[in-house]
mmCIF file of C-alpha atoms and ligand atoms in Angstrom:
data_model
loop_
_atom_site.group_PDB
_atom_site.id
_atom_site.type_symbol
_atom_site.label_atom_id
_atom_site.label_comp_id
_atom_site.label_asym_id
_atom_site.label_seq_id
_atom_site.Cartn_x
_atom_site.Cartn_y
_atom_site.Cartn_z
ATOM 1 C CA MET A 280 -8.625 0.252 17.768
ATOM 2 C CA ILE A 281 -6.737 3.620 16.793
ATOM 3 C CA GLU A 282 -7.423 6.516 15.789
ATOM 4 C CA LYS A 283 -7.968 7.149 11.531
ATOM 5 C CA ASP A 284 -7.934 10.692 11.096
ATOM 6 C CA ALA A 285 -8.000 11.038 7.312
ATOM 7 C CA ALA A 286 -6.888 14.854 7.152
ATOM 8 C CA LYS A 287 -4.249 13.655 10.089
ATOM 9 C CA ILE A 288 -2.981 10.625 7.960
ATOM 10 C CA GLY A 289 -2.305 13.498 4.731
ATOM 11 C CA ARG A 290 -0.732 15.927 6.800
ATOM 12 C CA MET A 291 1.437 13.167 7.702
ATOM 13 C CA PHE A 292 2.044 11.628 4.833
ATOM 14 C CA SER A 293 2.974 15.040 2.909
ATOM 15 C CA ASP A 294 5.180 15.831 5.907
ATOM 16 C CA ILE A 295 7.726 13.354 5.864
ATOM 17 C CA ALA A 296 6.745 13.676 1.435
ATOM 18 C CA PRO A 297 11.136 14.243 1.361
ATOM 19 C CA ARG A 298 12.001 11.726 3.233
ATOM 20 C CA TYR A 299 10.149 9.065 2.344
ATOM 21 C CA ASP A 300 11.955 7.172 0.266
ATOM 22 C CA LEU A 301 14.881 7.163 1.769
ATOM 23 C CA LEU A 302 13.225 6.332 4.726
ATOM 24 C CA ASN A 303 11.200 3.165 2.788
ATOM 25 C CA ARG A 304 14.958 2.097 1.343
ATOM 26 C CA LEU A 305 16.795 2.125 5.035
ATOM 27 C CA LEU A 306 14.142 0.755 7.108
ATOM 28 C CA SER A 307 13.405 -2.545 5.061
ATOM 29 C CA MET A 308 16.849 -2.849 3.657
ATOM 30 C CA GLY A 309 16.026 -2.528 0.041
ATOM 31 C CA ILE A 310 13.394 -5.477 0.633
ATOM 32 C CA ASP A 311 10.511 -3.019 0.297
ATOM 33 C CA ARG A 312 10.971 -3.327 -3.838
ATOM 34 C CA ARG A 313 11.343 -7.338 -4.091
ATOM 35 C CA TRP A 314 7.805 -6.763 -2.206
ATOM 36 C CA ARG A 315 6.561 -4.452 -4.928
ATOM 37 C CA ALA A 316 7.154 -6.579 -7.696
ATOM 38 C CA ALA A 317 6.895 -9.649 -6.298
ATOM 39 C CA ALA A 318 2.863 -7.580 -5.505
ATOM 40 C CA ILE A 319 2.931 -6.861 -9.561
ATOM 41 C CA ARG A 320 4.430 -9.551 -11.018
ATOM 42 C CA LYS A 321 1.411 -11.766 -9.238
ATOM 43 C CA LEU A 322 -0.971 -8.570 -11.232
ATOM 44 C CA ALA A 323 0.471 -9.723 -14.415
ATOM 45 C CA PRO A 324 -0.339 -6.591 -15.916
ATOM 46 C CA ARG A 325 -0.972 -6.525 -19.901
ATOM 47 C CA ALA A 326 0.061 -4.883 -22.547
ATOM 48 C CA GLY A 327 -3.064 -2.220 -23.876
ATOM 49 C CA GLY A 328 -4.656 -3.310 -20.436
ATOM 50 C CA VAL A 329 -5.883 0.369 -17.295
ATOM 51 C CA TYR A 330 -4.388 -0.343 -14.011
ATOM 52 C CA LEU A 331 -4.900 2.024 -10.842
ATOM 53 C CA ASP A 332 -2.019 2.410 -7.660
ATOM 54 C CA VAL A 333 -4.490 3.088 -4.681
ATOM 55 C CA ALA A 334 -2.261 5.884 -2.558
ATOM 56 C CA THR A 335 -0.218 5.419 -4.598
ATOM 57 C CA GLY A 336 2.510 8.024 -2.555
ATOM 58 C CA THR A 337 5.662 8.296 -4.478
ATOM 59 C CA GLY A 338 5.020 6.521 -7.696
ATOM 60 C CA ASP A 339 6.888 3.478 -6.242
ATOM 61 C CA VAL A 340 4.435 0.827 -7.616
ATOM 62 C CA ALA A 341 3.107 2.822 -10.272
ATOM 63 C CA MET A 342 6.305 2.800 -12.008
ATOM 64 C CA GLU A 343 7.055 -0.674 -10.449
ATOM 65 C CA ILE A 344 3.710 -1.967 -13.017
ATOM 66 C CA PHE A 345 5.082 -0.122 -15.908
ATOM 67 C CA ARG A 346 8.530 -1.693 -15.650
ATOM 68 C CA GLN A 347 7.117 -4.591 -15.870
ATOM 69 C CA ASN A 348 4.609 -3.535 -18.569
ATOM 70 C CA PRO A 349 5.907 -0.779 -20.424
ATOM 71 C CA GLU A 350 2.665 -0.557 -22.938
ATOM 72 C CA ALA A 351 0.283 -1.129 -19.852
ATOM 73 C CA LYS A 352 -1.936 2.274 -18.929
ATOM 74 C CA VAL A 353 -1.415 3.170 -15.022
ATOM 75 C CA VAL A 354 -3.258 5.438 -13.078
ATOM 76 C CA GLY A 355 -1.799 6.796 -8.948
ATOM 77 C CA ILE A 356 -4.240 7.738 -6.605
ATOM 78 C CA ASP A 357 -3.185 9.533 -3.383
ATOM 79 C CA PHE A 358 -4.728 11.460 -0.556
ATOM 80 C CA ALA A 359 -1.340 13.845 0.497
ATOM 81 C CA HIS A 360 0.325 16.407 -1.958
ATOM 82 C CA GLN A 361 3.467 16.001 -1.605
ATOM 83 C CA MET A 362 3.469 12.642 -1.464
ATOM 84 C CA LEU A 363 2.681 12.672 -5.074
ATOM 85 C CA VAL A 364 5.201 16.204 -6.112
ATOM 86 C CA MET A 365 7.905 14.288 -5.019
ATOM 87 C CA GLY A 366 6.913 10.797 -7.553
ATOM 88 C CA LEU A 367 6.404 13.274 -10.918
ATOM 89 C CA PRO A 368 10.039 13.309 -11.115
ATOM 90 C CA LYS A 369 10.734 9.928 -10.696
ATOM 91 C CA ILE A 370 8.090 9.420 -13.743
ATOM 92 C CA LYS A 371 9.391 8.453 -17.175
ATOM 93 C CA SER A 372 6.439 7.268 -19.055
ATOM 94 C CA THR A 373 3.168 9.723 -20.572
ATOM 95 C CA ALA A 374 1.618 5.959 -19.557
ATOM 96 C CA ILE A 375 1.742 6.672 -16.251
ATOM 97 C CA ARG A 376 -1.152 9.273 -14.675
ATOM 98 C CA LEU A 377 -0.773 10.274 -10.993
ATOM 99 C CA GLY A 378 -2.880 12.560 -9.338
ATOM 100 C CA ARG A 379 -4.788 13.579 -6.349
ATOM 101 C CA GLY A 380 -8.422 11.356 -4.614
ATOM 102 C CA ASP A 381 -9.584 10.000 -2.159
ATOM 103 C CA ALA A 382 -9.791 6.035 -1.605
ATOM 104 C CA LEU A 383 -12.597 5.979 0.005
ATOM 105 C CA ASN A 384 -14.264 7.834 -3.058
ATOM 106 C CA LEU A 385 -12.302 6.866 -5.754
ATOM 107 C CA PRO A 386 -12.637 9.341 -8.490
ATOM 108 C CA PHE A 387 -13.838 6.953 -11.414
ATOM 109 C CA ARG A 388 -16.236 5.271 -13.292
ATOM 110 C CA GLY A 389 -17.831 1.474 -11.856
ATOM 111 C CA GLY A 390 -15.813 -0.842 -14.192
ATOM 112 C CA THR A 391 -12.323 1.120 -15.255
ATOM 113 C CA PHE A 392 -10.063 -0.796 -14.811
ATOM 114 C CA ASP A 393 -8.315 -4.274 -15.178
ATOM 115 C CA GLY A 394 -6.171 -4.624 -12.013
ATOM 116 C CA ALA A 395 -5.851 -2.044 -9.543
ATOM 117 C CA THR A 396 -2.974 -2.509 -6.965
ATOM 118 C CA CYS A 397 -2.283 -0.758 -3.202
ATOM 119 C CA ALA A 398 0.649 -1.068 -1.414
ATOM 120 C CA TYR A 399 0.549 0.032 2.053
ATOM 121 C CA GLY A 400 -1.469 1.829 2.028
ATOM 122 C CA ILE A 401 -5.026 -0.042 3.248
ATOM 123 C CA ARG A 402 -4.364 0.237 6.976
ATOM 124 C CA ASN A 403 -4.738 4.125 7.214
ATOM 125 C CA PHE A 404 -7.942 3.251 5.640
ATOM 126 C CA ALA A 405 -10.517 5.622 7.619
ATOM 127 C CA ASP A 406 -13.365 2.648 6.232
ATOM 128 C CA LEU A 407 -11.079 -0.318 5.631
ATOM 129 C CA HIS A 408 -14.404 -1.869 4.073
ATOM 130 C CA LYS A 409 -15.941 1.431 2.529
ATOM 131 C CA GLY A 410 -12.037 0.939 0.702
ATOM 132 C CA LEU A 411 -11.909 -1.885 -0.065
ATOM 133 C CA ARG A 412 -15.500 -2.079 -1.842
ATOM 134 C CA GLU A 413 -14.254 0.910 -4.209
ATOM 135 C CA ILE A 414 -11.401 -0.751 -5.799
ATOM 136 C CA ASN A 415 -13.920 -3.349 -6.287
ATOM 137 C CA ARG A 416 -16.106 -1.379 -7.918
ATOM 138 C CA VAL A 417 -13.821 0.637 -10.167
ATOM 139 C CA LEU A 418 -12.661 -2.633 -11.486
ATOM 140 C CA LYS A 419 -14.438 -4.409 -14.571
ATOM 141 C CA PRO A 420 -15.612 -7.585 -14.021
ATOM 142 C CA GLY A 421 -13.081 -10.420 -13.369
ATOM 143 C CA GLY A 422 -10.321 -7.656 -12.728
ATOM 144 C CA SER A 423 -7.795 -8.290 -10.488
ATOM 145 C CA ILE A 424 -6.155 -7.091 -7.358
ATOM 146 C CA ALA A 425 -2.675 -7.499 -5.820
ATOM 147 C CA ILE A 426 -2.484 -5.481 -2.332
ATOM 148 C CA LEU A 427 0.412 -5.714 -0.195
ATOM 149 C CA GLU A 428 0.332 -4.829 3.959
ATOM 150 C CA PHE A 429 2.478 -4.856 6.536
ATOM 151 C CA THR A 430 1.606 -7.846 8.992
ATOM 152 C CA THR A 431 3.198 -9.719 12.347
ATOM 153 C CA PRO A 432 5.290 -12.492 11.580
ATOM 154 C CA PRO A 433 3.356 -16.018 12.928
ATOM 155 C CA ASN A 434 6.300 -17.555 14.156
ATOM 156 C CA ALA A 435 6.714 -16.329 18.022
ATOM 157 C CA PHE A 436 11.229 -15.765 16.821
ATOM 158 C CA MET A 437 10.579 -14.024 14.199
ATOM 159 C CA ARG A 438 7.703 -11.661 16.086
ATOM 160 C CA GLY A 439 9.538 -11.015 18.520
ATOM 161 C CA LEU A 440 12.761 -9.980 16.940
ATOM 162 C CA TYR A 441 10.235 -7.914 14.758
ATOM 163 C CA LEU A 442 8.324 -6.187 17.722
ATOM 164 C CA PHE A 443 12.044 -5.442 18.896
ATOM 165 C CA TYR A 444 13.086 -3.883 15.495
ATOM 166 C CA PHE A 445 9.816 -2.257 14.942
ATOM 167 C CA THR A 446 8.692 -0.577 17.842
ATOM 168 C CA ARG A 447 11.846 -0.002 19.687
ATOM 169 C CA LEU A 448 14.583 0.602 16.396
ATOM 170 C CA LEU A 449 11.886 1.907 13.883
ATOM 171 C CA PRO A 450 10.547 5.080 15.466
ATOM 172 C CA PHE A 451 14.073 5.587 16.434
ATOM 173 C CA ILE A 452 15.386 6.019 13.247
ATOM 174 C CA GLY A 453 12.065 6.916 11.809
ATOM 175 C CA ARG A 454 11.717 10.261 13.943
ATOM 176 C CA LEU A 455 15.587 10.613 13.341
ATOM 177 C CA VAL A 456 16.185 10.829 9.671
ATOM 178 C CA SER A 457 12.545 12.108 8.862
ATOM 179 C CA GLY A 458 11.881 14.762 11.832
ATOM 180 C CA HIS A 459 8.529 13.759 12.330
ATOM 181 C CA PRO A 460 7.164 12.877 15.775
ATOM 182 C CA GLU A 461 4.573 10.348 15.566
ATOM 183 C CA ALA A 462 5.091 9.448 11.717
ATOM 184 C CA TYR A 463 7.074 6.610 12.507
ATOM 185 C CA THR A 464 4.969 5.694 16.380
ATOM 186 C CA TYR A 465 2.236 5.583 13.986
ATOM 187 C CA LEU A 466 3.682 2.891 11.837
ATOM 188 C CA PRO A 467 3.694 0.233 14.415
ATOM 189 C CA LEU A 468 1.026 0.725 15.770
ATOM 190 C CA SER A 469 -1.443 0.961 12.297
ATOM 191 C CA VAL A 470 0.376 -2.974 11.736
ATOM 192 C CA MET A 471 -0.437 -4.099 15.409
ATOM 193 C CA ASP A 472 -4.193 -2.838 14.856
ATOM 194 C CA PHE A 473 -4.099 -3.883 11.025
ATOM 195 C CA PRO A 474 -6.549 -7.637 10.974
ATOM 196 C CA ALA A 475 -4.360 -10.500 10.973
ATOM 197 C CA GLU A 476 -4.252 -12.964 7.348
ATOM 198 C CA THR A 477 -7.081 -15.044 8.098
ATOM 199 C CA ARG A 478 -9.555 -12.216 9.270
ATOM 200 C CA LEU A 479 -7.858 -10.075 6.135
ATOM 201 C CA LYS A 480 -9.395 -12.882 3.832
ATOM 202 C CA GLU A 481 -12.759 -12.266 4.897
ATOM 203 C CA ILE A 482 -12.996 -8.760 4.732
ATOM 204 C CA PHE A 483 -11.839 -9.385 1.294
ATOM 205 C CA GLU A 484 -14.550 -11.411 0.401
ATOM 206 C CA GLU A 485 -16.882 -9.402 2.234
ATOM 207 C CA CYS A 486 -15.772 -6.066 -0.034
ATOM 208 C CA GLY A 487 -17.046 -8.590 -3.391
ATOM 209 C CA PHE A 488 -13.614 -10.325 -4.311
ATOM 210 C CA VAL A 489 -13.131 -14.059 -4.793
ATOM 211 C CA ASP A 490 -10.301 -16.269 -5.234
ATOM 212 C CA VAL A 491 -8.517 -14.540 -1.855
ATOM 213 C CA THR A 492 -5.013 -14.805 -0.983
ATOM 214 C CA VAL A 493 -2.667 -13.956 1.899
ATOM 215 C CA ALA A 494 0.804 -14.955 0.783
ATOM 216 C CA PRO A 495 2.829 -14.380 3.386
ATOM 217 C CA LEU A 496 6.298 -12.631 2.083
ATOM 218 C CA THR A 497 9.862 -12.597 3.990
ATOM 219 C CA PHE A 498 8.318 -14.316 7.439
ATOM 220 C CA GLY A 499 5.114 -12.360 6.941
ATOM 221 C CA ILE A 500 6.202 -9.389 7.676
ATOM 222 C CA SER A 501 4.520 -8.147 4.465
ATOM 223 C CA GLY A 502 1.317 -10.017 3.172
ATOM 224 C CA LEU A 503 0.497 -9.791 -0.520
ATOM 225 C CA VAL A 504 -2.951 -10.070 -0.991
ATOM 226 C CA THR A 505 -4.455 -10.814 -4.287
ATOM 227 C CA GLY A 506 -7.905 -12.357 -6.051
ATOM 228 C CA ARG A 507 -10.579 -10.422 -8.115
ATOM 229 C CA LYS A 508 -13.887 -9.215 -8.783
ATOM 230 C CA PRO A 509 -16.405 -11.540 -10.429
ATOM 231 C CA VAL A 510 -17.378 -11.678 -13.712
ATOM 232 C CA ARG A 511 -20.550 -11.200 -12.741
HETATM 233 C C1 SAM B 764 2.783 4.013 3.726
HETATM 234 S S1 SAM B 764 2.258 5.169 2.094
HETATM 235 C C2 SAM B 764 2.412 3.790 0.636
HETATM 236 C C3 SAM B 764 2.768 4.992 -0.399
HETATM 237 C C4 SAM B 764 2.876 3.264 -1.952
HETATM 238 N N1 SAM B 764 1.686 3.062 -2.505
HETATM 239 C C5 SAM B 764 4.011 2.594 -1.192
HETATM 240 O O1 SAM B 764 3.961 1.928 -2.080
HETATM 241 O O2 SAM B 764 5.055 4.170 -1.332
HETATM 242 C C6 SAM B 764 0.702 5.250 2.520
HETATM 243 C C7 SAM B 764 0.391 6.071 1.508
HETATM 244 O O3 SAM B 764 -1.101 5.902 1.931
HETATM 245 C C8 SAM B 764 -1.566 6.992 1.551
HETATM 246 N N2 SAM B 764 -3.695 7.412 1.665
HETATM 247 C C9 SAM B 764 -3.494 6.949 2.676
HETATM 248 N N3 SAM B 764 -5.035 7.192 3.496
HETATM 249 C C10 SAM B 764 -5.501 7.294 1.925
HETATM 250 C C11 SAM B 764 -7.035 7.785 1.795
HETATM 251 N N4 SAM B 764 -7.716 7.158 2.536
HETATM 252 N N5 SAM B 764 -6.718 8.375 0.303
HETATM 253 C C12 SAM B 764 -5.718 8.013 -0.822
HETATM 254 N N6 SAM B 764 -4.449 7.592 -0.341
HETATM 255 C C13 SAM B 764 -4.508 7.497 1.254
HETATM 256 C C14 SAM B 764 -1.145 8.066 2.112
HETATM 257 O O4 SAM B 764 -1.334 9.785 2.202
HETATM 258 C C15 SAM B 764 0.607 7.605 1.602
HETATM 259 O O5 SAM B 764 0.964 8.432 0.363
#
């Protein structure tokens, strides 16, 4: 298990914030946008609904919710101030609010949101169960989740290619463009340390979600977890 020190992780994301979007597009060859769009299609935001984007970073998921339904309201929270600062100029509507907050101690009353998302944030949580229980707490009964996280492809050939890219090329390009010595070495380590698909499903269920599905995206490089809080 790698150590997940919240203060250190927050600082790391603040440090890379100015180059974060550029590196996302570059390192995923633009596919990350499609993954976010696919997650929000599953969430199916409705007009007048209120949605929480946990670990919103520079706000791409919050923006995608708005793009798919401009009549939904979105709140994005993140503990890395600089990520939010980089996100703010992208926000084109008062229906979207970004603010500072810790996913493990969400600053909202229970039963506030119709749905919640978190893209590539949960593997950074110092306590995954606590973070997922917090998301569950702030959802209304029947509220939905759509959570994206990096996974490791199940196919041996694809996994070999992917691990070569992820552990050799990506840290090199990431370090070069971001100037950060560790952030893009931490990325593959945190992904490889993350629970596999079947365990992930169990963890979501242990945290109170039902109808949990884990769908692989792009050969299983990314995974999309959907589910909902039971009505009672
Ligand atoms: C890889 S970025 C993803 C950002 C954004 N969701 C996206 O799709 O681009 C991970 C984000 O999670 C945030 N994060 C990690 N742990 C957090 C926590 N406990 N509370 C709030 N934000 C957290 C980091 O600050 C960072 O902005």
